[in-house]
Each structure stands twice: as structure tokens, then as C-alpha cells.
mmCIF file of C-alpha atoms in Angstrom:
data_model
loop_
_atom_site.group_PDB
_atom_site.id
_atom_site.type_symbol
_atom_site.label_atom_id
_atom_site.label_comp_id
_atom_site.label_asym_id
_atom_site.label_seq_id
_atom_site.Cartn_x
_atom_site.Cartn_y
_atom_site.Cartn_z
ATOM 1 C CA PHE A 10 -17.826 65.663 34.420
ATOM 2 C CA LEU A 11 -21.001 64.053 35.725
ATOM 3 C CA ALA A 12 -22.894 65.030 32.598
ATOM 4 C CA MET A 13 -20.191 63.461 30.456
ATOM 5 C CA ARG A 14 -20.246 60.300 32.539
ATOM 6 C CA THR A 15 -24.033 60.104 32.328
ATOM 7 C CA ARG A 16 -23.926 60.571 28.581
ATOM 8 C CA TYR A 17 -21.265 57.842 28.348
ATOM 9 C CA LEU A 18 -23.431 55.477 30.404
ATOM 10 C CA VAL A 19 -26.486 56.261 28.265
ATOM 11 C CA VAL A 20 -24.537 55.591 25.080
ATOM 12 C CA THR A 21 -23.092 52.335 26.417
ATOM 13 C CA THR A 22 -26.472 51.104 27.664
ATOM 14 C CA ARG A 23 -27.984 51.982 24.306
ATOM 15 C CA PHE A 24 -25.288 49.965 22.534
ATOM 16 C CA LEU A 25 -25.563 46.945 24.842
ATOM 17 C CA PRO A 26 -28.507 45.320 22.986
ATOM 18 C CA VAL A 27 -26.646 45.781 19.705
ATOM 19 C CA ARG A 28 -23.616 44.046 21.179
ATOM 20 C CA THR A 29 -25.701 41.205 22.570
ATOM 21 C CA ARG A 30 -27.362 40.853 19.178
ATOM 22 C CA PHE A 31 -23.950 40.555 17.530
ATOM 23 C CA LEU A 32 -22.667 37.912 19.936
ATOM 24 C CA PRO A 33 -24.546 34.955 18.354
ATOM 25 C CA VAL A 34 -23.425 36.153 14.930
ATOM 26 C CA ARG A 35 -19.826 36.094 16.098
ATOM 27 C CA THR A 36 -20.311 32.678 17.669
ATOM 28 C CA ARG A 37 -21.816 31.380 14.441
ATOM 29 C CA PHE A 38 -18.913 32.867 12.491
ATOM 30 C CA LEU A 39 -16.394 31.199 14.803
ATOM 31 C CA ALA A 40 -18.224 27.876 14.494
ATOM 32 C CA MET A 41 -18.193 28.191 10.708
ATOM 33 C CA ARG A 42 -14.485 28.999 10.755
ATOM 34 C CA THR A 43 -13.764 25.987 12.944
ATOM 35 C CA ARG A 44 -15.760 23.746 10.616
ATOM 36 C CA PHE A 45 -13.921 25.169 7.602
ATOM 37 C CA LEU A 46 -10.554 24.578 9.279
ATOM 38 C CA SER A 47 -11.448 20.970 10.125
ATOM 39 C CA VAL A 48 -12.588 20.388 6.534
ATOM 40 C CA ARG A 49 -9.367 21.930 5.244
ATOM 41 C CA THR A 50 -7.302 19.754 7.577
ATOM 42 C CA ARG A 51 -9.138 16.646 6.372
ATOM 43 C CA PHE A 52 -8.570 17.696 2.760
ATOM 44 C CA LEU A 53 -4.852 18.261 3.388
ATOM 45 C CA ALA A 54 -4.571 14.849 5.059
ATOM 46 C CA MET A 55 -6.284 13.218 2.074
ATOM 47 C CA ARG A 56 -3.952 15.034 -0.322
ATOM 48 C CA THR A 57 -0.896 13.916 1.642
ATOM 49 C CA LYS A 58 -2.141 10.324 1.564
ATOM 50 C CA PHE A 59 -2.732 10.595 -2.181
ATOM 51 C CA LEU A 60 0.781 11.977 -2.725
ATOM 52 C CA ALA A 61 2.265 9.145 -0.664
ATOM 53 C CA VAL A 62 0.353 6.552 -2.714
ATOM 54 C CA ARG A 63 1.476 8.231 -5.940
ATOM 55 C CA THR A 64 5.097 8.257 -4.799
ATOM 56 C CA ARG A 65 4.891 4.546 -3.945
ATOM 57 C CA PHE A 66 3.341 3.844 -7.346
ATOM 58 C CA MET A 67 6.135 5.802 -9.063
ATOM 59 C CA ALA A 68 8.733 3.804 -7.132
ATOM 60 C CA VAL A 69 7.103 0.523 -8.187
ATOM 61 C CA LYS A 70 6.971 1.722 -11.799
ATOM 62 C CA THR A 71 10.625 2.742 -11.726
ATOM 63 C CA THR A 72 11.609 -0.653 -10.287
ATOM 64 C CA PHE A 73 9.571 -2.385 -12.984
ATOM 65 C CA LEU A 74 11.282 -0.310 -15.703
ATOM 66 C CA VAL A 75 14.728 -1.105 -14.284
ATOM 67 C CA VAL A 76 13.920 -4.824 -14.185
ATOM 68 C CA ARG A 77 12.554 -4.719 -17.739
ATOM 69 C CA THR A 78 15.607 -2.860 -19.021
ATOM 70 C CA ARG A 79 17.894 -5.412 -17.362
ATOM 71 C CA PHE A 80 15.848 -8.234 -18.874
ATOM 72 C CA LEU A 81 16.048 -6.638 -22.337
ATOM 73 C CA VAL A 82 19.820 -6.190 -21.997
ATOM 74 C CA VAL A 83 20.225 -9.851 -20.994
ATOM 75 C CA ARG A 84 17.978 -10.992 -23.864
ATOM 76 C CA THR A 85 19.845 -8.862 -26.401
ATOM 77 C CA ARG A 86 23.147 -10.289 -25.166
ATOM 78 C CA PHE A 87 21.721 -13.816 -25.318
ATOM 79 C CA LEU A 88 20.397 -13.316 -28.859
ATOM 80 C CA ALA A 89 23.582 -11.730 -30.177
#
């Protein structure tokens, strides 16, 4: 049992530097992921804003078309 425990300790102590070497890599990866998520959030916000503007523009266009159609109807009636 002691031999097994000693071997386990040796293995773990041997792997400790590897683990400590991988920690900054993981931190960097997490930082990159956070940056990517913030960029994605900003992009989604921009897209939502763009869609809202487009919807407003479509509404204005539709109103303009309705008004023009009404005007044409009135003019046709007036000319007839």
C-alpha cells in the first residue's frame, strides 16, 4: 500500500509542473472566449438595431405607398 501511495505521489508531483504550465494557457483561452462572447454580443446588438431601423423604414415606405395610392384614387376620381 505504501509503495502504491509513494508511486502515486511521485506521479502527481511529476505532473504538477505540467499542470502549472497549462494554467496560463487555460486562462488565455478563457480570456479569448470572453472577448469573443463580448464581440458576438456587440454584433448581435448591432444587428438588432439594424433590423429595428429597417422595420421602421419599411413602415414609413408602406405609409407612403398607402398615401400615394389614396392620392391616385382621388385624382382618378377627380379627372373622371
